[in-house]
PDB file of C-alpha atoms in Angstrom:
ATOM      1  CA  UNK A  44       0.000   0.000   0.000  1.00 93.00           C
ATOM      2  CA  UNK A  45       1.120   3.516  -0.823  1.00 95.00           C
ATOM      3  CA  UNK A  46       0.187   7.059   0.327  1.00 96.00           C
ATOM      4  CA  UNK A  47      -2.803   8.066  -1.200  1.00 96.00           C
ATOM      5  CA  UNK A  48      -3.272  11.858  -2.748  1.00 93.00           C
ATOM      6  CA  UNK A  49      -5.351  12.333   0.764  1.00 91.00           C
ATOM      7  CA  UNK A  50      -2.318  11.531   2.979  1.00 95.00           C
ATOM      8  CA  UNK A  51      -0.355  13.929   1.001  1.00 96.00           C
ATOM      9  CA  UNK A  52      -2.440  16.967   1.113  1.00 95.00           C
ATOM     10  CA  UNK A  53      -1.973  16.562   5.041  1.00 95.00           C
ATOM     11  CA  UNK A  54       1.402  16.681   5.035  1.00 97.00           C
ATOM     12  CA  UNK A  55       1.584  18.999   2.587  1.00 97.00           C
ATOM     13  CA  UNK A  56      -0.987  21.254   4.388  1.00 96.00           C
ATOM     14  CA  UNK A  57       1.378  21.115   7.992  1.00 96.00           C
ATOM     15  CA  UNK A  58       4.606  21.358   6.211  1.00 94.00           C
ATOM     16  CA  UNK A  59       4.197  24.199   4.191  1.00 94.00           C
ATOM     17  CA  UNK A  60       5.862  24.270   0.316  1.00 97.00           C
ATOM     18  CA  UNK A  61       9.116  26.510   0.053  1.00 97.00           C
ATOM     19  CA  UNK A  62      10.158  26.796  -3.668  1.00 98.00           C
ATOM     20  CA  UNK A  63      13.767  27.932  -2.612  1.00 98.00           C
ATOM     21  CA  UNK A  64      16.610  26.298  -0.358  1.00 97.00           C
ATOM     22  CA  UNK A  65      16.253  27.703   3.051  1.00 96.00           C
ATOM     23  CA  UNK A  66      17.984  26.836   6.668  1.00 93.00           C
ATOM     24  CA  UNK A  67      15.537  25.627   9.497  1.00 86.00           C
ATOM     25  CA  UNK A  68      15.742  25.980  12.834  1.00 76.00           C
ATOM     26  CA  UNK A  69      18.133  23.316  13.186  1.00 76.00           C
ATOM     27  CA  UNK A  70      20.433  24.465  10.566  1.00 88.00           C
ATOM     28  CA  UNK A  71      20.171  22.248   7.659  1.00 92.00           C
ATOM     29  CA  UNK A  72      19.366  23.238   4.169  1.00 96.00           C
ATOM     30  CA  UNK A  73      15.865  22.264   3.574  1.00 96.00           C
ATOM     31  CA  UNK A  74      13.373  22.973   0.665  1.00 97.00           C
ATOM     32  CA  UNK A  75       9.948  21.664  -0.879  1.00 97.00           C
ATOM     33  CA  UNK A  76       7.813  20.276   1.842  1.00 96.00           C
ATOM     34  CA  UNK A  77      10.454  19.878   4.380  1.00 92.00           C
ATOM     35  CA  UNK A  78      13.168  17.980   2.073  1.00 96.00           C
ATOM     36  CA  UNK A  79      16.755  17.938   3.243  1.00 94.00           C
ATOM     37  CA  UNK A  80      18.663  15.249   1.501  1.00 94.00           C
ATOM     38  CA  UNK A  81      21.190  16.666  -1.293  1.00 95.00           C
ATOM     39  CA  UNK A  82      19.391  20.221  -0.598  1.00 97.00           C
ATOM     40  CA  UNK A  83      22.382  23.169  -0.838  1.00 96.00           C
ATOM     41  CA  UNK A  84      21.697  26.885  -0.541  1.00 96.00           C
ATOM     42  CA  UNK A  85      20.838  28.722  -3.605  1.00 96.00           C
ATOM     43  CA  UNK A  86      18.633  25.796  -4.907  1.00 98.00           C
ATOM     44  CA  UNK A  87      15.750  26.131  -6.143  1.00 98.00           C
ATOM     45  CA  UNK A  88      12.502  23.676  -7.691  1.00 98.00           C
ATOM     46  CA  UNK A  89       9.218  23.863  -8.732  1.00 97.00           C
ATOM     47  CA  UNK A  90       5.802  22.589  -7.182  1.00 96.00           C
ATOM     48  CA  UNK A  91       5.727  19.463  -9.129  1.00 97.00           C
ATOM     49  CA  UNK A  92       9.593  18.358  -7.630  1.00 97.00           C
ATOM     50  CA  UNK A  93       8.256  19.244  -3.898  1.00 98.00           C
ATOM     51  CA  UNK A  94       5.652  16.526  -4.645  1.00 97.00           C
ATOM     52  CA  UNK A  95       8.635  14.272  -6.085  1.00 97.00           C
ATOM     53  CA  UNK A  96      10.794  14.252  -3.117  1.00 97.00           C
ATOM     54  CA  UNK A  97       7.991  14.620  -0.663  1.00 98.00           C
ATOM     55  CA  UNK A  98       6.802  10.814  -2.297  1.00 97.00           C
ATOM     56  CA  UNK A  99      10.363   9.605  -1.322  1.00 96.00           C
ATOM     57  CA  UNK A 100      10.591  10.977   1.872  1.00 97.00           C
ATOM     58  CA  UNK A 101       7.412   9.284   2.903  1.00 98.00           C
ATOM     59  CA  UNK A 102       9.486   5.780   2.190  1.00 97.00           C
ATOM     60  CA  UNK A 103      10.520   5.199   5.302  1.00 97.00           C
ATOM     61  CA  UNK A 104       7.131   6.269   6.667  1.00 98.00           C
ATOM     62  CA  UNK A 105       5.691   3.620   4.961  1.00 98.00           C
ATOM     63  CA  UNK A 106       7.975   0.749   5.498  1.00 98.00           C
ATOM     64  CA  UNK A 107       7.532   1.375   9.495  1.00 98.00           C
ATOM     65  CA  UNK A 108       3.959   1.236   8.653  1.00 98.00           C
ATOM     66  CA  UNK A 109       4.666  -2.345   7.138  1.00 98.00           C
ATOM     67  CA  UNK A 110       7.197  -3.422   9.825  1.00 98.00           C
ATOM     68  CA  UNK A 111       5.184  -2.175  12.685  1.00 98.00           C
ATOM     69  CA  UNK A 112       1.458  -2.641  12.106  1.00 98.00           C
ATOM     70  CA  UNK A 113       0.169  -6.222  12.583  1.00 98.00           C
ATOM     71  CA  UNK A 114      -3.273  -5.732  11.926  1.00 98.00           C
ATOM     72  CA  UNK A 115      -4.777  -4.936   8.210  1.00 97.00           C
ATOM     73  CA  UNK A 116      -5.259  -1.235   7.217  1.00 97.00           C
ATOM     74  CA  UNK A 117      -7.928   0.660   5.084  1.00 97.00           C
ATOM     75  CA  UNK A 118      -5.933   3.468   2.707  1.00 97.00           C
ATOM     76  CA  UNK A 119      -7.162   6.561   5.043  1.00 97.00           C
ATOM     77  CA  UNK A 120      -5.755   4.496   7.908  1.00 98.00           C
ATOM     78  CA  UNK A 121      -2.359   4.013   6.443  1.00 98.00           C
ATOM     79  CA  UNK A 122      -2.371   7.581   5.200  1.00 98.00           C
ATOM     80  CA  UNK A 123      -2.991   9.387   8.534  1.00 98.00           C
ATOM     81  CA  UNK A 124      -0.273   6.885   9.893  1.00 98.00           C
ATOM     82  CA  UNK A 125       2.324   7.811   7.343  1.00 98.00           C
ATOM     83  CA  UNK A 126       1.879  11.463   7.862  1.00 98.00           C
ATOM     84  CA  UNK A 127       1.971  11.161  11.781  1.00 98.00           C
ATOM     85  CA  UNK A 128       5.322   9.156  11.562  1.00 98.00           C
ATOM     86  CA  UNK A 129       6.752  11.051   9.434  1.00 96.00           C
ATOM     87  CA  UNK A 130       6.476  14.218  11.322  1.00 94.00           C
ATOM     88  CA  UNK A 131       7.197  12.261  14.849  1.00 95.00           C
ATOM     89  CA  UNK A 132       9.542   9.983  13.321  1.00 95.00           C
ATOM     90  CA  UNK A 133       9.591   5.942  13.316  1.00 97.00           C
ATOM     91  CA  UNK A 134      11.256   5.483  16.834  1.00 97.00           C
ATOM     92  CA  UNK A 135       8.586   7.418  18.443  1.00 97.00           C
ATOM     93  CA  UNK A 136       5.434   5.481  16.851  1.00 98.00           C
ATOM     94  CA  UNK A 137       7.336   2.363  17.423  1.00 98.00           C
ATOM     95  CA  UNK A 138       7.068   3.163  21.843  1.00 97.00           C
ATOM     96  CA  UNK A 139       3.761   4.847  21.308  1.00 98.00           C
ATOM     97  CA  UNK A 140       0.396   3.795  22.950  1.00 98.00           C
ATOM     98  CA  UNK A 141      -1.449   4.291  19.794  1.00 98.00           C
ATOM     99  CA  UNK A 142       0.859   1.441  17.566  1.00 98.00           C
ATOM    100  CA  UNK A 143      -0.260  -0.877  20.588  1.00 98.00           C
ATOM    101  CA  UNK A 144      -3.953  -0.043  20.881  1.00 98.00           C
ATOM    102  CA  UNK A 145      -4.102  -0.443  17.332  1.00 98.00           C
ATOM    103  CA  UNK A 146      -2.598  -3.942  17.239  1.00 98.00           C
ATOM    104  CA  UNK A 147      -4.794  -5.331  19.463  1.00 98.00           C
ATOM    105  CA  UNK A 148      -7.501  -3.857  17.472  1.00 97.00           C
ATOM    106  CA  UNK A 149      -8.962  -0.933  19.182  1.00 98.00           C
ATOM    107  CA  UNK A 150      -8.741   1.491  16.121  1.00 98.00           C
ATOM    108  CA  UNK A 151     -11.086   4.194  18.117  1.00 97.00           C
ATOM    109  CA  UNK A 152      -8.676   4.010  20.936  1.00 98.00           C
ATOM    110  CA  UNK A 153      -5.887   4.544  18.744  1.00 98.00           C
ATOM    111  CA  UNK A 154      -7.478   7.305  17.022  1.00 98.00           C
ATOM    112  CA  UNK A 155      -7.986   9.016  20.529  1.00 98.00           C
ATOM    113  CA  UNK A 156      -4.105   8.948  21.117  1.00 98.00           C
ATOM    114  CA  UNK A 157      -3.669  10.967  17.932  1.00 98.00           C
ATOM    115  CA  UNK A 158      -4.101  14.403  20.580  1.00 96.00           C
ATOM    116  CA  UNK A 159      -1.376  13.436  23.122  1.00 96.00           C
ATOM    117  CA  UNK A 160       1.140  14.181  20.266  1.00 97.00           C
ATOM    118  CA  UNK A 161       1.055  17.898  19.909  1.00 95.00           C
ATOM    119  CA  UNK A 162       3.905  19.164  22.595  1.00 94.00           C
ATOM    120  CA  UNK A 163       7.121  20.199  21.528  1.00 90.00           C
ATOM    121  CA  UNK A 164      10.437  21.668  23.525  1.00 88.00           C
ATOM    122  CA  UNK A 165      10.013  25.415  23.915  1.00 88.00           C
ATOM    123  CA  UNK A 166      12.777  26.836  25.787  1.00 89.00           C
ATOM    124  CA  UNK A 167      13.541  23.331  26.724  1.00 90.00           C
ATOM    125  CA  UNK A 168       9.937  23.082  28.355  1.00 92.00           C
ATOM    126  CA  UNK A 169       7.427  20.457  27.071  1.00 91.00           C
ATOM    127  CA  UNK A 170       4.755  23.272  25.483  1.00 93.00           C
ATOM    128  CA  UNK A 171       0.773  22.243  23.320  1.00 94.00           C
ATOM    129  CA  UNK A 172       1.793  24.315  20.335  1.00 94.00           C
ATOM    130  CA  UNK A 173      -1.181  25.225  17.986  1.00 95.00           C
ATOM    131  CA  UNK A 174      -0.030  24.137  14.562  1.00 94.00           C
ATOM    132  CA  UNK A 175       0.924  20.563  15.642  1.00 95.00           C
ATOM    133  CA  UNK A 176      -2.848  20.367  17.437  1.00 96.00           C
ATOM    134  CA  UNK A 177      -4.113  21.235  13.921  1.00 97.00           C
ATOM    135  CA  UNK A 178      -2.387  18.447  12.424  1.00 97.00           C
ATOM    136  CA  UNK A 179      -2.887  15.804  15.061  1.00 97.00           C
ATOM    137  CA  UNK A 180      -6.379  16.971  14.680  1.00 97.00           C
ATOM    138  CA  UNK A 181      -6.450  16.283  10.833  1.00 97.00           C
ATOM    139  CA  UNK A 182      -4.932  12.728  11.474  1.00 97.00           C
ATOM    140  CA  UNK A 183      -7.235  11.669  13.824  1.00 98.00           C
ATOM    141  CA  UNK A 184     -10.162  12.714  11.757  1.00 97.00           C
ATOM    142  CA  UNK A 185      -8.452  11.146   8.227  1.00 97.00           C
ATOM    143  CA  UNK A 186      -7.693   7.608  10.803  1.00 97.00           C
ATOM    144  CA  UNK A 187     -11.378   7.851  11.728  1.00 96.00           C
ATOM    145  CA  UNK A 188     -12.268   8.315   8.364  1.00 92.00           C
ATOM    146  CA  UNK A 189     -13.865  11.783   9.423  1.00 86.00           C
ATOM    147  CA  UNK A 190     -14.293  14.458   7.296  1.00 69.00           C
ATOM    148  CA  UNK A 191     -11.335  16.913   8.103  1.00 58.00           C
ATOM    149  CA  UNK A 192     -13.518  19.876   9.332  1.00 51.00           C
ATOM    150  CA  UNK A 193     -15.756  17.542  11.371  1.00 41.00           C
ATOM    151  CA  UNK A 194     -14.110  17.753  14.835  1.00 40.00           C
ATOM    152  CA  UNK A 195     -13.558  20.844  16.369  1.00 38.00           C
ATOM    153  CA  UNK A 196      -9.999  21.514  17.624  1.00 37.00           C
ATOM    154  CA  UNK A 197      -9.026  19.101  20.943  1.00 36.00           C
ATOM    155  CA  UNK A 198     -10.209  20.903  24.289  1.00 32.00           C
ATOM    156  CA  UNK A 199      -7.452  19.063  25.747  1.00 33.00           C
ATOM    157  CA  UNK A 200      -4.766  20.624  24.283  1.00 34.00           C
ATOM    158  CA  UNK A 201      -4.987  24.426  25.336  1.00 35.00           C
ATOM    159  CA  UNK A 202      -2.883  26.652  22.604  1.00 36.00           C
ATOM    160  CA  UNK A 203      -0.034  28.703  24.064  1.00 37.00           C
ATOM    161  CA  UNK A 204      -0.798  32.303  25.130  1.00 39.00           C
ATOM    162  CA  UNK A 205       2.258  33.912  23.166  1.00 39.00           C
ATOM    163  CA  UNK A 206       3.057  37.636  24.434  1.00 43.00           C
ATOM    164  CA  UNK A 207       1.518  39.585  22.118  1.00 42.00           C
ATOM    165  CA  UNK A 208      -1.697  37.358  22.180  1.00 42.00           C
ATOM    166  CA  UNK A 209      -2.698  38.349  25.784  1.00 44.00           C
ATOM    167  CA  UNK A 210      -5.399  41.779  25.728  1.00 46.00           C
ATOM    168  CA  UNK A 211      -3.038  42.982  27.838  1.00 42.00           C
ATOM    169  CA  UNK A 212       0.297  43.459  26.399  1.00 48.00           C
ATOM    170  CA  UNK A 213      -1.691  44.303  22.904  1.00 48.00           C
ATOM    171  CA  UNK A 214      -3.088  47.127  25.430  1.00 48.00           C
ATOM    172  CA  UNK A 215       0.577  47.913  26.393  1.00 44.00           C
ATOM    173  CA  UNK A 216       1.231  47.719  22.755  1.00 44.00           C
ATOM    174  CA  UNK A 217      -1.517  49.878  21.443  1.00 48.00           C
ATOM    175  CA  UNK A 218      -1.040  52.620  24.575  1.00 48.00           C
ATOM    176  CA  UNK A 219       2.349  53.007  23.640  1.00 46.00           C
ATOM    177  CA  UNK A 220       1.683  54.164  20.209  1.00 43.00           C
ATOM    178  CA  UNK A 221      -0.979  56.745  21.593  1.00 49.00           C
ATOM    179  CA  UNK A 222       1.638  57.611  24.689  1.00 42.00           C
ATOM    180  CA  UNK A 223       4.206  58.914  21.763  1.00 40.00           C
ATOM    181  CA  UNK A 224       1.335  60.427  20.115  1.00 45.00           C
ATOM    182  CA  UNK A 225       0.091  62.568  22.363  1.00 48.00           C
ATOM    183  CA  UNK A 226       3.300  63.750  23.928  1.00 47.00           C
ATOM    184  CA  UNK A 227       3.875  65.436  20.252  1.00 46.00           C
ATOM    185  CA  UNK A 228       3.926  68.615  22.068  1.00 53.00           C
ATOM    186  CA  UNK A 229       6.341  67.300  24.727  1.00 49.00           C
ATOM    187  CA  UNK A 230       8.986  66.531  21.790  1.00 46.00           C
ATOM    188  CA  UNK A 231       8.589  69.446  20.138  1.00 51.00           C
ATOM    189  CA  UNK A 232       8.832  71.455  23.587  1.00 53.00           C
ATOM    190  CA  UNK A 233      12.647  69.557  23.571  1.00 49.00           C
ATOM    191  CA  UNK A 234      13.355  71.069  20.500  1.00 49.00           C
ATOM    192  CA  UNK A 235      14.452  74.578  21.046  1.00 56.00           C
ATOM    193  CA  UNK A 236      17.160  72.783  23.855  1.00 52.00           C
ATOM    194  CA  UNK A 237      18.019  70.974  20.867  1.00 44.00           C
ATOM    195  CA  UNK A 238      18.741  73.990  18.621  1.00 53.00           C
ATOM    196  CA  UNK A 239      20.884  75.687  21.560  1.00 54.00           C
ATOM    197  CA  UNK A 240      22.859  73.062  21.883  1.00 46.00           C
ATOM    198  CA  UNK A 241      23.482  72.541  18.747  1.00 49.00           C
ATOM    199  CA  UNK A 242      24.281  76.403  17.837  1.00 55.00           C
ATOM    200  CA  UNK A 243      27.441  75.574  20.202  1.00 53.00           C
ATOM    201  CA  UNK A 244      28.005  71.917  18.692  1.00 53.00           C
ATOM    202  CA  UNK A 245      29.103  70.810  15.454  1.00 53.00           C
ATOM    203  CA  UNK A 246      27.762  69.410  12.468  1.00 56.00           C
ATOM    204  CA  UNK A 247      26.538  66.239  13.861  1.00 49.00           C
ATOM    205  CA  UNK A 248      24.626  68.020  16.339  1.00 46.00           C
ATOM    206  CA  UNK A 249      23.136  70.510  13.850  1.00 55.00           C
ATOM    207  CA  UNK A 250      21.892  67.318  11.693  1.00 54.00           C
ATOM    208  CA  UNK A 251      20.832  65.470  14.632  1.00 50.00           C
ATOM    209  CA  UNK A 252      18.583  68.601  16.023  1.00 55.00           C
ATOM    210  CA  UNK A 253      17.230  69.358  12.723  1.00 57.00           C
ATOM    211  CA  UNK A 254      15.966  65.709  12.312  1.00 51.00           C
ATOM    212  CA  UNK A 255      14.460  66.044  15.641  1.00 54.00           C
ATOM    213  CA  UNK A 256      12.922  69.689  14.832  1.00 59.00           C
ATOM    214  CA  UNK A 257      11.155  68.142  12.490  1.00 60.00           C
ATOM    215  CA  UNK A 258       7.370  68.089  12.398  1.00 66.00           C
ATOM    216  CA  UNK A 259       7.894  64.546  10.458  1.00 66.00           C
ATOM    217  CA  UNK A 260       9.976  63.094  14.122  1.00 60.00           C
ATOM    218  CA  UNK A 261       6.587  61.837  16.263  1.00 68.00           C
ATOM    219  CA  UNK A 262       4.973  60.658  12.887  1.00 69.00           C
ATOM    220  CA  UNK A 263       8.336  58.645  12.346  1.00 68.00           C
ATOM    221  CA  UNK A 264       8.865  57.893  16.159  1.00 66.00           C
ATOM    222  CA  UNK A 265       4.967  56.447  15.771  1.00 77.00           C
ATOM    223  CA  UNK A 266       6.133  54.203  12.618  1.00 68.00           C
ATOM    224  CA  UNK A 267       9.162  52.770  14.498  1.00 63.00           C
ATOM    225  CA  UNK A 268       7.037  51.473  17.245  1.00 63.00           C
ATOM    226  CA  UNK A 269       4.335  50.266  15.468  1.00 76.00           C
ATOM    227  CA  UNK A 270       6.851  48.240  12.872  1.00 60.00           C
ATOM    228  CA  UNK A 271       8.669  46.921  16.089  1.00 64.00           C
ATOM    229  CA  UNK A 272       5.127  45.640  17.840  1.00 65.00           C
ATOM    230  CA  UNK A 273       4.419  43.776  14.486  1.00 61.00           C
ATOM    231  CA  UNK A 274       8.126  42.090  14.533  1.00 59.00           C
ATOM    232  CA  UNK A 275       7.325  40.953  18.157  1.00 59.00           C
ATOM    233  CA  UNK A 276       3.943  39.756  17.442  1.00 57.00           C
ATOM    234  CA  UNK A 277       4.865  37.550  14.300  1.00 58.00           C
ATOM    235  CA  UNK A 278       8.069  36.090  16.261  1.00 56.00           C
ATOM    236  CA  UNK A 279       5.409  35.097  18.857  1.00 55.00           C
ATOM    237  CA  UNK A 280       3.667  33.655  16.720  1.00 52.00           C
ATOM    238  CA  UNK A 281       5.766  31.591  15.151  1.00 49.00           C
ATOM    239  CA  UNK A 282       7.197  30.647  19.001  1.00 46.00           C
ATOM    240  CA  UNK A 283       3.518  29.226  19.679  1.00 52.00           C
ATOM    241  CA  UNK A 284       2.900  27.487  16.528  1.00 49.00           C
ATOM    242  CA  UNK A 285       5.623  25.792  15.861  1.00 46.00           C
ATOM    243  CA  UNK A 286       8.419  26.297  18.870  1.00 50.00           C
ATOM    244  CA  UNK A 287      10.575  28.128  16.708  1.00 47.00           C
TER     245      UNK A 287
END
């Protein structure tokens, strides 16, 4: 039995299709849907090759499957199997609960141990991260033969709050930007000690007060901050999806 077009779209759905040779988190050169063998920087390949080397990198996958499983599998069994191995990896199916529950049979207990694998290190802490709830969700529903938006997400495995999530530190955010706004009058008040000092100072002074004298500064000074909350937030983001 192979991967079917269904098992695919899962994994290509959680691992995400990059057209050019980037580094991960760990360091290795990595492109198409999370393909590192022979992959150097500067290379780059089209949809069509993703799907390619995605097929081969399910190999091994598959062959646990076959190795592993003693009892007979329908195709949107094996599929949700192949895609869950290959993002845990064959030495952690091979320990897991769900491999045994399954060989004895008990395919709805099996499919209910999908959910205990969504925690990854963050900060060397054991963290529920959204993105791998999402695709332990879409496994258990394609092993249960579910339609994918069937089950809502697990209750059981609470997403991570990042930083810039919380109402209040969007609050702190938010107040910041109106703080700098409405102390316009406050930074233009600085200005004239600006343009004393630098009538005694040199050039860099002159440049650096008339950049400040400016009536451009607290619209600019607004811009900074709101570009820097928006760096934070994503960065978050990607911290509580995927631990990176």
């Amino acid at each position: 039995m192979q991967i079917s077009d269904s098992g695919l779209k899962i994994i290509k759905k959680h691992e995400g299709l990059k057209l050019q040779a980037y580094k991960c988190p760990a360091g290795i050169w990595t492109i198409g849907y999370g393909h590192t063998h022979q992959v150097s920087k500067g290379d780059v390949i089209d949809g069509d090759m993703a799907t390619e080397y995605l097929k081969k990198d399910v190999r091994h996958a598959q062959e646990t499957i076959r190795r592993l499983v003693t009892v007979s599998l329908e195709q949107h069994r094996f599929d949700a199997l192949v895609s869950f191995i290959f993002n845990v990896g064959a030495g952690n199916f091979s320990s897991s609960t769900l491999l045994k529950m399954m060989n004895k049979g008990n395919f709805e207990g099996a499919e209910d141990q999908f959910k205990r694998w969504n925690k990854a290190r963050v900060k060397g802490k054991l963290t529920p991260l959204r993105g791998l709830t999402r695709r332990r969700g879409d496994e258990a529903n394609l092993f249960g033969n579910h339609e994918l938006d069937d089950m809502p997400q697990f209750v059981a495995a609470p997403a991570v709050k990042t930083k810039l999530k919380s109402k209040t530190n969007l609050a702190a955010v938010t107040g910041g930007v109106g703080v700098l706004a409405s102390q316009a009058d406050a930074i233009g008040g600085m200005m004239d000690k600006v343009k004393e000092i630098s009538d005694k100072g040199g050039d860099f002074v002159d440049k650096f007060g008339a950049v400040l004298n400016s009536s451009w500064f607290p619209f600019i000074a607004i811009g900074v901050v709101i570009v820097l909350g928006y760096i934070i937030f994503e960065r978050n983001k990607k911290v509580d999806e995927y631990g990176l």
